[in-house]
mmCIF file of C-alpha atoms in Angstrom:
data_model
loop_
_atom_site.group_PDB
_atom_site.id
_atom_site.type_symbol
_atom_site.label_atom_id
_atom_site.label_comp_id
_atom_site.label_asym_id
_atom_site.label_seq_id
_atom_site.Cartn_x
_atom_site.Cartn_y
_atom_site.Cartn_z
ATOM 1 C CA MET A 34 58.282 -7.108 18.615
ATOM 2 C CA PHE A 35 56.225 -7.694 15.467
ATOM 3 C CA LYS A 36 53.448 -9.305 17.510
ATOM 4 C CA SER A 37 53.326 -6.267 19.815
ATOM 5 C CA ILE A 38 52.959 -3.880 16.859
ATOM 6 C CA VAL A 39 50.085 -5.975 15.504
ATOM 7 C CA ILE A 40 48.323 -5.872 18.866
ATOM 8 C CA ILE A 41 48.741 -2.089 19.037
ATOM 9 C CA LEU A 42 47.366 -1.635 15.513
ATOM 10 C CA VAL A 43 44.346 -3.857 16.242
ATOM 11 C CA SER A 44 43.704 -1.925 19.445
ATOM 12 C CA LEU A 45 43.799 1.379 17.541
ATOM 13 C CA ALA A 46 41.374 -0.030 14.962
ATOM 14 C CA LEU A 47 38.956 -1.115 17.694
ATOM 15 C CA LEU A 48 39.269 2.311 19.329
ATOM 16 C CA SER A 49 38.459 4.014 16.007
ATOM 17 C CA SER A 50 35.461 1.736 15.632
ATOM 18 C CA CYS A 51 34.237 2.674 19.105
ATOM 19 C CA GLU A 52 34.664 6.367 18.292
ATOM 20 C CA LEU A 53 32.668 5.841 15.065
ATOM 21 C CA ASN A 54 29.839 4.244 17.028
ATOM 22 C CA ASN A 55 29.422 7.443 19.028
ATOM 23 C CA SER A 56 27.964 9.089 15.930
ATOM 24 C CA GLN A 57 27.000 6.196 13.630
ATOM 25 C CA LYS A 58 25.586 2.693 13.711
ATOM 26 C CA VAL A 59 27.108 -0.002 11.526
ATOM 27 C CA LEU A 60 24.443 -2.478 10.488
ATOM 28 C CA GLY A 61 24.504 -5.848 8.819
ATOM 29 C CA ILE A 62 21.722 -6.119 6.257
ATOM 30 C CA LYS A 63 20.039 -9.505 6.412
ATOM 31 C CA GLY A 64 19.028 -9.759 2.762
ATOM 32 C CA GLY A 65 22.182 -8.716 0.973
ATOM 33 C CA GLY A 66 24.756 -9.122 3.704
ATOM 34 C CA GLN A 67 26.046 -5.592 3.162
ATOM 35 C CA LEU A 68 27.039 -3.039 5.797
ATOM 36 C CA SER A 69 25.669 0.469 6.218
ATOM 37 C CA GLN A 70 26.337 3.464 8.391
ATOM 38 C CA ILE A 71 23.417 5.482 9.755
ATOM 39 C CA PRO A 72 23.141 8.244 12.387
ATOM 40 C CA ALA A 73 23.206 6.820 15.914
ATOM 41 C CA ASP A 74 20.114 8.815 16.915
ATOM 42 C CA TYR A 75 18.102 7.783 13.844
ATOM 43 C CA SER A 76 14.623 6.425 14.504
ATOM 44 C CA ALA A 77 12.466 5.594 11.500
ATOM 45 C CA PRO A 78 8.939 7.015 11.372
ATOM 46 C CA LYS A 79 6.150 4.480 10.926
ATOM 47 C CA SER A 80 5.739 3.373 7.316
ATOM 48 C CA SER A 81 2.204 3.319 5.923
ATOM 49 C CA LEU A 82 1.944 -0.417 6.624
ATOM 50 C CA GLU A 83 3.342 -0.040 10.142
ATOM 51 C CA TYR A 84 0.992 2.893 10.815
ATOM 52 C CA LEU A 85 -2.107 0.910 9.825
ATOM 53 C CA ASN A 86 -0.942 -1.989 11.974
ATOM 54 C CA THR A 87 -1.350 0.247 15.037
ATOM 55 C CA ILE A 88 -5.076 0.722 14.303
ATOM 56 C CA TYR A 89 -7.882 -1.717 15.128
ATOM 57 C CA ALA A 90 -10.461 -0.366 12.695
ATOM 58 C CA GLU A 91 -14.163 -0.401 13.518
ATOM 59 C CA ARG A 92 -15.584 -1.718 10.265
ATOM 60 C CA PRO A 93 -18.645 0.228 9.075
ATOM 61 C CA ILE A 94 -21.728 -1.735 8.073
ATOM 62 C CA LEU A 95 -22.140 0.202 4.794
ATOM 63 C CA GLN A 96 -25.492 -1.286 3.833
ATOM 64 C CA GLY A 97 -26.362 1.622 1.580
ATOM 65 C CA ASN A 98 -24.506 3.770 -0.930
ATOM 66 C CA LEU A 99 -22.279 6.389 0.642
ATOM 67 C CA TYR A 100 -22.424 8.617 -2.417
ATOM 68 C CA GLN A 101 -25.246 8.488 -4.968
ATOM 69 C CA ASN A 102 -24.144 7.479 -8.484
ATOM 70 C CA TYR A 103 -20.633 6.713 -7.229
ATOM 71 C CA THR A 104 -19.116 3.438 -6.099
ATOM 72 C CA GLN A 105 -16.980 2.886 -3.020
ATOM 73 C CA GLY A 106 -13.398 2.997 -4.234
ATOM 74 C CA SER A 107 -10.308 2.733 -2.069
ATOM 75 C CA MET A 108 -10.960 3.248 1.645
ATOM 76 C CA VAL A 109 -8.968 3.589 4.843
ATOM 77 C CA ILE A 110 -9.910 4.115 8.499
ATOM 78 C CA ALA A 111 -7.923 6.171 11.014
ATOM 79 C CA ASP A 112 -8.412 8.827 13.669
ATOM 80 C CA PHE A 113 -7.814 11.655 11.236
ATOM 81 C CA ASN A 114 -8.618 14.548 13.575
ATOM 82 C CA GLN A 115 -7.052 12.883 16.636
ATOM 83 C CA ASP A 116 -10.205 13.239 18.750
ATOM 84 C CA GLY A 117 -10.268 9.621 19.932
ATOM 85 C CA THR A 118 -12.809 8.399 17.358
ATOM 86 C CA GLN A 119 -12.217 6.827 13.967
ATOM 87 C CA GLU A 120 -13.231 8.296 10.638
ATOM 88 C CA LEU A 121 -13.530 6.707 7.214
ATOM 89 C CA PHE A 122 -11.770 8.175 4.215
ATOM 90 C CA SER A 123 -13.316 6.926 1.006
ATOM 91 C CA ALA A 124 -12.565 7.658 -2.607
ATOM 92 C CA HIS A 125 -15.533 7.249 -4.945
ATOM 93 C CA ASP A 126 -15.412 6.274 -8.606
ATOM 94 C CA PRO A 127 -18.249 7.174 -11.009
ATOM 95 C CA LYS A 128 -20.742 4.321 -11.275
ATOM 96 C CA GLU A 129 -21.169 5.076 -14.979
ATOM 97 C CA TYR A 130 -17.429 4.533 -15.479
ATOM 98 C CA VAL A 131 -17.432 1.262 -13.513
ATOM 99 C CA ASP A 132 -20.461 -0.083 -15.400
ATOM 100 C CA PHE A 133 -19.020 0.863 -18.783
ATOM 101 C CA THR A 134 -15.507 -0.450 -18.126
ATOM 102 C CA PHE A 135 -16.243 -3.645 -16.212
ATOM 103 C CA GLY A 136 -19.682 -4.546 -17.521
ATOM 104 C CA PRO A 137 -20.730 -6.251 -20.779
ATOM 105 C CA ASN A 138 -18.380 -3.989 -22.781
ATOM 106 C CA ARG A 139 -15.266 -5.372 -21.110
ATOM 107 C CA GLU A 140 -14.230 -7.883 -23.751
ATOM 108 C CA LYS A 141 -14.730 -5.419 -26.627
ATOM 109 C CA LEU A 142 -12.899 -2.677 -24.732
ATOM 110 C CA MET A 143 -9.861 -4.853 -24.186
ATOM 111 C CA LYS A 144 -9.667 -5.775 -27.870
ATOM 112 C CA SER A 145 -10.322 -2.359 -29.402
ATOM 113 C CA PRO A 146 -8.631 0.773 -27.942
ATOM 114 C CA SER A 147 -10.678 2.973 -30.269
ATOM 115 C CA ILE A 148 -13.834 2.287 -28.203
ATOM 116 C CA GLY A 149 -12.206 3.591 -25.046
ATOM 117 C CA LYS A 150 -10.675 6.599 -26.808
ATOM 118 C CA LYS A 151 -14.045 7.589 -28.253
ATOM 119 C CA LYS A 152 -15.821 7.264 -24.898
ATOM 120 C CA LEU A 153 -13.213 9.303 -23.030
ATOM 121 C CA LYS A 154 -13.746 12.189 -25.463
ATOM 122 C CA GLU A 155 -17.468 12.151 -24.655
ATOM 123 C CA VAL A 156 -17.317 12.087 -20.846
ATOM 124 C CA ASP A 157 -15.554 13.842 -17.988
ATOM 125 C CA TRP A 158 -15.204 11.071 -15.422
ATOM 126 C CA PHE A 159 -13.234 11.653 -12.232
ATOM 127 C CA SER A 160 -13.218 10.351 -8.676
ATOM 128 C CA HIS A 161 -14.341 12.170 -5.535
ATOM 129 C CA PHE A 162 -12.778 12.072 -2.056
ATOM 130 C CA ARG A 163 -14.746 12.287 1.214
ATOM 131 C CA PHE A 164 -14.440 11.797 4.969
ATOM 132 C CA TYR A 165 -17.211 10.094 6.966
ATOM 133 C CA ASP A 166 -17.984 10.087 10.708
ATOM 134 C CA LEU A 167 -18.403 6.447 11.685
ATOM 135 C CA ASP A 168 -20.161 7.348 14.963
ATOM 136 C CA LYS A 169 -22.928 9.217 13.116
ATOM 137 C CA VAL A 170 -25.126 6.953 10.993
ATOM 138 C CA ASP A 171 -28.638 7.163 9.561
ATOM 139 C CA LYS A 172 -31.404 4.566 9.872
ATOM 140 C CA ASN A 173 -29.769 2.511 7.109
ATOM 141 C CA GLN A 174 -26.442 2.507 9.005
ATOM 142 C CA VAL A 175 -24.881 4.815 6.403
ATOM 143 C CA PRO A 176 -22.208 7.068 7.990
ATOM 144 C CA SER A 177 -22.606 10.823 7.689
ATOM 145 C CA VAL A 178 -20.247 13.000 5.689
ATOM 146 C CA SER A 179 -17.826 14.425 8.249
ATOM 147 C CA SER A 180 -18.704 17.849 9.615
ATOM 148 C CA ASP A 181 -15.163 18.398 10.934
ATOM 149 C CA LEU A 182 -12.920 17.066 8.161
ATOM 150 C CA LYS A 183 -12.905 18.896 4.844
ATOM 151 C CA ILE A 184 -10.928 18.572 1.599
ATOM 152 C CA SER A 185 -9.808 21.601 -0.382
ATOM 153 C CA GLY A 186 -8.389 21.487 -3.882
ATOM 154 C CA ASP A 187 -9.158 20.180 -7.347
ATOM 155 C CA THR A 188 -9.081 16.360 -7.513
ATOM 156 C CA SER A 189 -10.460 16.011 -11.033
ATOM 157 C CA GLY A 190 -7.199 14.510 -12.313
ATOM 158 C CA CYS A 191 -7.931 11.219 -10.551
ATOM 159 C CA LEU A 192 -10.018 8.399 -11.966
ATOM 160 C CA HIS A 193 -10.220 4.844 -10.629
ATOM 161 C CA THR A 194 -8.716 5.044 -7.155
ATOM 162 C CA SER A 195 -6.641 1.927 -6.598
ATOM 163 C CA HIS A 196 -5.083 2.473 -3.160
ATOM 164 C CA SER A 197 -5.299 4.897 -0.233
ATOM 165 C CA ILE A 198 -2.550 4.928 2.400
ATOM 166 C CA VAL A 199 -1.918 6.873 5.601
ATOM 167 C CA GLY A 200 1.149 8.290 7.349
ATOM 168 C CA ASN A 201 2.543 11.493 8.852
ATOM 169 C CA LEU A 202 3.889 13.527 5.942
ATOM 170 C CA ASN A 203 4.347 16.934 7.560
ATOM 171 C CA ASP A 204 5.317 18.254 10.975
ATOM 172 C CA ASP A 205 1.937 18.002 12.722
ATOM 173 C CA ASN A 206 0.452 15.027 14.561
ATOM 174 C CA PHE A 207 -2.389 14.356 12.139
ATOM 175 C CA PRO A 208 -2.267 11.489 9.637
ATOM 176 C CA ASP A 209 -2.005 12.464 5.984
ATOM 177 C CA ILE A 210 -3.218 10.492 2.960
ATOM 178 C CA VAL A 211 -1.877 9.417 -0.421
ATOM 179 C CA VAL A 212 -4.385 8.283 -3.054
ATOM 180 C CA ALA A 213 -3.002 6.230 -5.949
ATOM 181 C CA CYS A 214 -5.094 6.574 -9.108
ATOM 182 C CA SER A 215 -4.760 4.315 -12.131
ATOM 183 C CA GLY A 216 -7.114 5.967 -14.619
ATOM 184 C CA PHE A 217 -9.329 4.353 -17.257
ATOM 185 C CA ASP A 218 -8.706 0.638 -16.736
ATOM 186 C CA ALA A 219 -8.832 -0.478 -20.369
ATOM 187 C CA PRO A 220 -6.976 0.391 -23.578
ATOM 188 C CA PRO A 221 -5.546 2.911 -24.224
ATOM 189 C CA PHE A 222 -4.752 3.030 -20.456
ATOM 190 C CA PRO A 223 -4.147 6.818 -20.400
ATOM 191 C CA GLY A 224 -3.328 6.856 -16.682
ATOM 192 C CA ALA A 225 -4.277 9.469 -14.103
ATOM 193 C CA PHE A 226 -2.762 11.810 -11.560
ATOM 194 C CA SER A 227 -2.335 10.621 -7.989
ATOM 195 C CA TYR A 228 -2.800 12.888 -4.972
ATOM 196 C CA THR A 229 -1.627 13.746 -1.488
ATOM 197 C CA LEU A 230 -4.047 15.073 1.120
ATOM 198 C CA ILE A 231 -2.040 17.059 3.656
ATOM 199 C CA SER A 232 -3.524 17.943 7.064
ATOM 200 C CA GLN A 233 -3.626 21.592 8.189
ATOM 201 C CA ASP A 234 -4.235 21.185 11.971
ATOM 202 C CA ASN A 235 -7.823 22.477 11.725
ATOM 203 C CA GLY A 236 -9.580 19.547 10.054
ATOM 204 C CA LEU A 237 -8.792 20.836 6.582
ATOM 205 C CA TYR A 238 -6.896 18.631 4.137
ATOM 206 C CA ILE A 239 -5.237 20.201 1.099
ATOM 207 C CA ALA A 240 -5.310 18.015 -2.032
ATOM 208 C CA ASN A 241 -2.199 18.246 -4.210
ATOM 209 C CA ILE A 242 -1.314 16.446 -7.430
ATOM 210 C CA LEU A 243 1.874 14.429 -7.154
ATOM 211 C CA PRO A 244 4.555 15.718 -9.558
ATOM 212 C CA GLY A 245 5.086 13.989 -12.879
ATOM 213 C CA ILE A 246 2.940 12.754 -15.702
ATOM 214 C CA LYS A 247 -0.234 10.677 -15.581
ATOM 215 C CA SER A 248 0.472 7.075 -14.637
ATOM 216 C CA PHE A 249 -1.282 3.740 -14.103
ATOM 217 C CA SER A 250 -0.517 3.915 -10.364
ATOM 218 C CA HIS A 251 -1.725 0.717 -8.790
ATOM 219 C CA ARG A 252 -0.297 0.605 -5.266
ATOM 220 C CA ALA A 253 1.700 2.908 -3.008
ATOM 221 C CA ALA A 254 3.729 2.774 0.195
ATOM 222 C CA LEU A 255 5.274 5.334 2.550
ATOM 223 C CA LEU A 256 8.783 4.836 3.938
ATOM 224 C CA ASP A 257 11.851 6.849 4.868
ATOM 225 C CA MET A 258 14.215 6.202 1.979
ATOM 226 C CA ASN A 259 16.970 8.700 2.713
ATOM 227 C CA LEU A 260 16.975 8.443 6.528
ATOM 228 C CA ASN A 261 16.059 12.081 7.177
ATOM 229 C CA GLY A 262 13.074 11.210 9.369
ATOM 230 C CA SER A 263 10.437 12.101 6.756
ATOM 231 C CA LEU A 264 8.233 9.629 4.929
ATOM 232 C CA ASP A 265 8.907 9.345 1.216
ATOM 233 C CA LEU A 266 6.630 7.649 -1.297
ATOM 234 C CA VAL A 267 7.090 4.646 -3.576
ATOM 235 C CA MET A 268 4.516 3.583 -6.175
ATOM 236 C CA ALA A 269 4.037 0.697 -8.615
ATOM 237 C CA ASP A 270 2.430 1.003 -12.048
ATOM 238 C CA GLY A 271 2.908 -2.433 -13.615
ATOM 239 C CA LYS A 272 6.117 -1.449 -15.373
ATOM 240 C CA LYS A 273 8.327 -0.072 -12.617
ATOM 241 C CA LEU A 274 8.718 1.063 -9.028
ATOM 242 C CA TYR A 275 9.274 4.796 -8.694
ATOM 243 C CA TYR A 276 9.711 7.127 -5.749
ATOM 244 C CA PHE A 277 9.103 10.702 -4.606
ATOM 245 C CA LEU A 278 11.186 12.354 -1.864
ATOM 246 C CA ASN A 279 9.394 14.343 0.842
ATOM 247 C CA ASP A 280 10.829 17.681 1.993
ATOM 248 C CA GLY A 281 9.333 17.112 5.462
ATOM 249 C CA SER A 282 6.291 19.316 4.861
ATOM 250 C CA GLY A 283 4.415 17.020 2.510
ATOM 251 C CA ASN A 284 5.882 18.488 -0.671
ATOM 252 C CA PHE A 285 7.270 15.821 -2.989
ATOM 253 C CA SER A 286 10.015 15.790 -5.609
ATOM 254 C CA LYS A 287 9.586 14.660 -9.180
ATOM 255 C CA PRO A 288 9.504 10.856 -9.439
ATOM 256 C CA LYS A 289 12.555 8.729 -10.109
ATOM 257 C CA THR A 290 12.664 5.044 -11.016
ATOM 258 C CA ILE A 291 13.938 2.504 -8.477
ATOM 259 C CA VAL A 292 13.660 -0.583 -10.678
ATOM 260 C CA SER A 293 11.964 -1.341 -13.998
ATOM 261 C CA LYS A 294 9.956 -4.552 -13.826
ATOM 262 C CA LYS A 295 7.025 -5.599 -15.999
ATOM 263 C CA GLY A 296 4.224 -6.933 -13.827
ATOM 264 C CA ALA A 297 5.140 -4.978 -10.658
ATOM 265 C CA TYR A 298 1.719 -3.741 -9.555
ATOM 266 C CA THR A 299 1.891 -4.188 -5.774
ATOM 267 C CA VAL A 300 4.207 -2.602 -3.214
ATOM 268 C CA GLN A 301 4.506 -2.237 0.557
ATOM 269 C CA ALA A 302 7.232 -1.070 2.917
ATOM 270 C CA ALA A 303 8.267 -1.834 6.506
ATOM 271 C CA ASP A 304 11.285 -2.935 8.519
ATOM 272 C CA PHE A 305 11.347 -6.594 7.495
ATOM 273 C CA ASN A 306 14.617 -7.607 9.183
ATOM 274 C CA GLY A 307 14.637 -5.625 12.421
ATOM 275 C CA ASP A 308 17.582 -3.363 11.574
ATOM 276 C CA GLY A 309 15.588 -0.143 12.035
ATOM 277 C CA LEU A 310 15.396 0.706 8.310
ATOM 278 C CA HIS A 311 12.436 0.524 5.962
ATOM 279 C CA ASP A 312 12.666 -2.126 3.249
ATOM 280 C CA ILE A 313 10.493 -2.458 0.138
ATOM 281 C CA ILE A 314 8.538 -5.510 -0.963
ATOM 282 C CA TYR A 315 6.954 -5.640 -4.386
ATOM 283 C CA GLY A 316 5.079 -8.151 -6.528
ATOM 284 C CA GLY A 317 2.148 -8.364 -8.914
ATOM 285 C CA HIS A 318 1.794 -10.874 -11.727
ATOM 286 C CA GLU A 319 4.002 -13.959 -11.411
ATOM 287 C CA SER A 320 3.100 -15.267 -14.864
ATOM 288 C CA ASP A 321 2.285 -13.987 -18.345
ATOM 289 C CA PRO A 322 0.616 -12.186 -20.070
ATOM 290 C CA TYR A 323 1.175 -9.221 -17.729
ATOM 291 C CA GLY A 324 4.714 -9.973 -16.656
ATOM 292 C CA LYS A 325 6.715 -12.472 -14.643
ATOM 293 C CA THR A 326 7.361 -10.609 -11.408
ATOM 294 C CA ARG A 327 8.496 -12.660 -8.438
ATOM 295 C CA ASN A 328 7.678 -11.292 -4.976
ATOM 296 C CA THR A 329 10.903 -9.585 -3.937
ATOM 297 C CA ILE A 330 12.227 -7.711 -0.907
ATOM 298 C CA LEU A 331 14.610 -4.868 -1.710
ATOM 299 C CA TRP A 332 16.763 -4.327 1.373
ATOM 300 C CA ASN A 333 17.535 -0.867 2.655
ATOM 301 C CA ASP A 334 21.303 -0.546 3.161
ATOM 302 C CA GLY A 335 21.113 3.000 4.518
ATOM 303 C CA SER A 336 22.404 4.629 1.340
ATOM 304 C CA GLY A 337 18.996 5.822 0.142
ATOM 305 C CA LYS A 338 19.188 3.544 -2.890
ATOM 306 C CA PHE A 339 17.599 0.177 -3.619
ATOM 307 C CA SER A 340 18.795 -2.274 -6.254
ATOM 308 C CA PHE A 341 18.594 -5.842 -7.543
ATOM 309 C CA SER A 342 22.029 -6.469 -6.050
ATOM 310 C CA ASN A 343 20.569 -6.383 -2.531
ATOM 311 C CA GLN A 344 17.359 -8.379 -2.671
ATOM 312 C CA THR A 345 15.611 -11.563 -1.565
ATOM 313 C CA LYS A 346 13.116 -13.396 -3.764
ATOM 314 C CA LEU A 347 10.141 -15.130 -2.126
ATOM 315 C CA PRO A 348 8.352 -18.388 -3.012
ATOM 316 C CA LYS A 349 5.724 -18.491 -5.748
ATOM 317 C CA MET A 350 2.283 -20.047 -5.318
ATOM 318 C CA LEU A 351 0.849 -22.287 -8.028
ATOM 319 C CA ASP A 352 -2.456 -21.157 -9.606
ATOM 320 C CA TYR A 353 -2.591 -17.996 -7.447
ATOM 321 C CA GLY A 354 0.015 -15.914 -9.204
ATOM 322 C CA ILE A 355 -1.641 -12.487 -8.934
ATOM 323 C CA VAL A 356 -0.454 -10.696 -5.792
ATOM 324 C CA LEU A 357 -2.779 -8.011 -4.460
ATOM 325 C CA ASP A 358 -1.256 -6.945 -1.153
ATOM 326 C CA PHE A 359 1.183 -7.742 1.646
ATOM 327 C CA GLN A 360 0.445 -7.759 5.370
ATOM 328 C CA LEU A 361 2.990 -8.032 8.180
ATOM 329 C CA HIS A 362 2.600 -9.864 11.485
ATOM 330 C CA GLU A 363 5.696 -10.038 13.681
ATOM 331 C CA ASN A 364 8.234 -12.107 11.716
ATOM 332 C CA HIS A 365 5.816 -13.314 9.043
ATOM 333 C CA LEU A 366 4.597 -11.933 5.738
ATOM 334 C CA MET A 367 1.028 -12.647 4.714
ATOM 335 C CA ILE A 368 0.752 -12.416 0.938
ATOM 336 C CA ILE A 369 -2.760 -11.722 -0.372
ATOM 337 C CA ARG A 370 -3.355 -13.495 -3.688
ATOM 338 C CA THR A 371 -5.959 -14.309 -6.312
ATOM 339 C CA GLY A 372 -6.103 -16.794 -9.164
ATOM 340 C CA ASP A 373 -4.228 -16.329 -12.440
ATOM 341 C CA ASP A 374 -6.005 -18.938 -14.611
ATOM 342 C CA PRO A 375 -8.680 -17.699 -14.942
ATOM 343 C CA PRO A 376 -7.478 -14.360 -13.583
ATOM 344 C CA TYR A 377 -8.972 -12.853 -10.419
ATOM 345 C CA LYS A 378 -10.956 -15.959 -9.518
ATOM 346 C CA GLY A 379 -10.814 -17.083 -5.894
ATOM 347 C CA SER A 380 -8.458 -15.911 -3.169
ATOM 348 C CA ALA A 381 -5.528 -17.270 -1.197
ATOM 349 C CA ILE A 382 -3.229 -16.233 1.637
ATOM 350 C CA GLN A 383 0.399 -17.354 1.638
ATOM 351 C CA LEU A 384 2.318 -17.234 4.933
ATOM 352 C CA VAL A 385 6.078 -16.697 4.534
ATOM 353 C CA SER A 386 8.646 -16.642 7.335
ATOM 354 C CA LEU A 387 10.938 -13.631 7.491
ATOM 355 C CA ASP A 388 13.517 -15.773 9.291
ATOM 356 C CA ASN A 389 14.267 -18.029 6.329
ATOM 357 C CA PHE A 390 11.991 -16.597 3.580
ATOM 358 C CA GLU A 391 10.283 -19.950 3.079
ATOM 359 C CA GLU A 392 6.589 -20.701 2.767
ATOM 360 C CA VAL A 393 5.027 -21.797 6.059
ATOM 361 C CA SER A 394 1.470 -22.504 4.900
ATOM 362 C CA THR A 395 -1.323 -21.425 2.532
ATOM 363 C CA ILE A 396 -5.108 -21.169 2.706
ATOM 364 C CA LYS A 397 -7.567 -20.816 -0.201
ATOM 365 C CA LYS A 398 -11.189 -19.807 -0.791
ATOM 366 C CA ASP A 399 -13.558 -19.538 -3.727
ATOM 367 C CA GLU A 400 -14.785 -16.067 -2.722
ATOM 368 C CA TRP A 401 -13.868 -12.967 -4.647
ATOM 369 C CA HIS A 402 -10.458 -11.640 -3.691
ATOM 370 C CA PRO A 403 -10.295 -9.008 -0.899
ATOM 371 C CA SER A 404 -9.415 -5.329 -1.183
ATOM 372 C CA ASN A 405 -8.946 -2.334 1.145
ATOM 373 C CA MET A 406 -7.372 -4.575 3.779
ATOM 374 C CA GLN A 407 -6.765 -3.383 7.316
ATOM 375 C CA LYS A 408 -6.715 -4.720 10.883
ATOM 376 C CA ILE A 409 -10.377 -4.995 11.907
ATOM 377 C CA ARG A 410 -11.452 -5.078 15.552
ATOM 378 C CA ARG A 411 -13.134 -8.330 16.566
ATOM 379 C CA GLY A 412 -14.036 -8.286 20.251
ATOM 380 C CA GLU A 413 -10.854 -7.807 22.272
ATOM 381 C CA THR A 414 -8.629 -8.854 19.397
ATOM 382 C CA PHE A 415 -8.522 -8.291 15.645
ATOM 383 C CA VAL A 416 -8.606 -9.968 12.250
ATOM 384 C CA TYR A 417 -7.021 -8.964 8.977
ATOM 385 C CA GLY A 418 -9.986 -7.934 6.916
ATOM 386 C CA THR A 419 -11.447 -5.819 4.175
ATOM 387 C CA LEU A 420 -13.467 -2.617 4.480
ATOM 388 C CA ASP A 421 -15.459 -3.713 1.428
ATOM 389 C CA PRO A 422 -18.815 -5.005 2.792
ATOM 390 C CA TYR A 423 -19.180 -7.421 -0.134
ATOM 391 C CA ARG A 424 -15.923 -9.245 0.618
ATOM 392 C CA ILE A 425 -16.041 -9.777 4.382
ATOM 393 C CA GLY A 426 -15.852 -13.566 3.906
ATOM 394 C CA ASN A 427 -12.156 -13.099 3.176
ATOM 395 C CA ASP A 428 -11.250 -11.988 6.721
ATOM 396 C CA PHE A 429 -8.428 -14.042 8.213
ATOM 397 C CA SER A 430 -6.495 -14.296 11.452
ATOM 398 C CA TYR A 431 -2.996 -15.261 12.539
ATOM 399 C CA ASP A 432 -2.826 -17.348 15.697
ATOM 400 C CA ASN A 433 -0.091 -19.600 17.078
ATOM 401 C CA GLY A 434 1.801 -19.599 13.805
ATOM 402 C CA GLU A 435 -1.239 -20.424 11.656
ATOM 403 C CA ILE A 436 -3.494 -18.416 9.362
ATOM 404 C CA ARG A 437 -7.177 -19.249 8.935
ATOM 405 C CA TYR A 438 -10.213 -17.690 7.322
ATOM 406 C CA ILE A 439 -12.914 -16.269 9.570
ATOM 407 C CA SER A 440 -16.540 -16.972 8.691
ATOM 408 C CA LYS A 441 -18.918 -14.042 8.302
#
């Protein structure tokens, strides 16, 4: 009799579970081993990293300056007007600012904040944003400023563009842009405002300041944090990861902190364990003096919250402890690194398996570390490469489980 009651109760429990699955999925989270419930019809939009992985960018030659008296800052290539051709979005930083901050004054600037404070009172430096048509070039192979894509709005709150990312932030089919700005990159590190550029269906992009105060925003990533089908935004500023929620039209909430972590300068987001939810990976400086931040995946448990209690730490790499970016290829992470002693010397790629979170292999080069990385078309296939014409020697490929550098 007792055994029969138990069987009946178990059967009822299984029936309830089946009824639950008609409206919800119950998922096991690989990293933390926790369970979550999400809507059965939920399908995550492409994160910024996943979106770029669908594009084989046609790298521009860029033999000449795109914008006189301005450097080429953060760049990204996509089909912004959805006409079947690719365009280049480029942020431009004042050459005078770059020369002053990273030239012979650098050592003095880093030791004496008063020099930077005095200079900032004398100048009005800010970055400019532009679109370029890659299929329209002059005799020096310099792309033309786009005649179809325009930017409206005041962007003077941005200086030193550190990262530009792409994703669909509103309800149209045109990719939108987030530009992370770090500001004057020396003491007193006053920070800057970061921006969204929201498409308007007619080639016009509206530039809006992200809510909150000026920050040293270094990297950014788009992901759906609260499972409502809209891409939210997470940023890293060297002290913390913080997020902005999207209302579905490209309007963002005030920022809130996810985790506080000194040295967290780099962030990306994607589904790293195949459960259909976007996870966050962050890193930056693995050793002092700028923090001891281990590369870490924060697993999405479906609750809209991320925490240290549901995470996986990844292997370090000796002598290359500054992490610049993360790329994703199938079930492998490719961690883009540069040297930490001396800092920013040389480059390295670390391949880590997402099956067991162990290092598979590493490759190293003496060249300057890469930036503005994206999939670059190479014949019928692609390489992982940089849009920066001075760093093309850092292109690399993934083939048959191995990573290797590609010669120029």
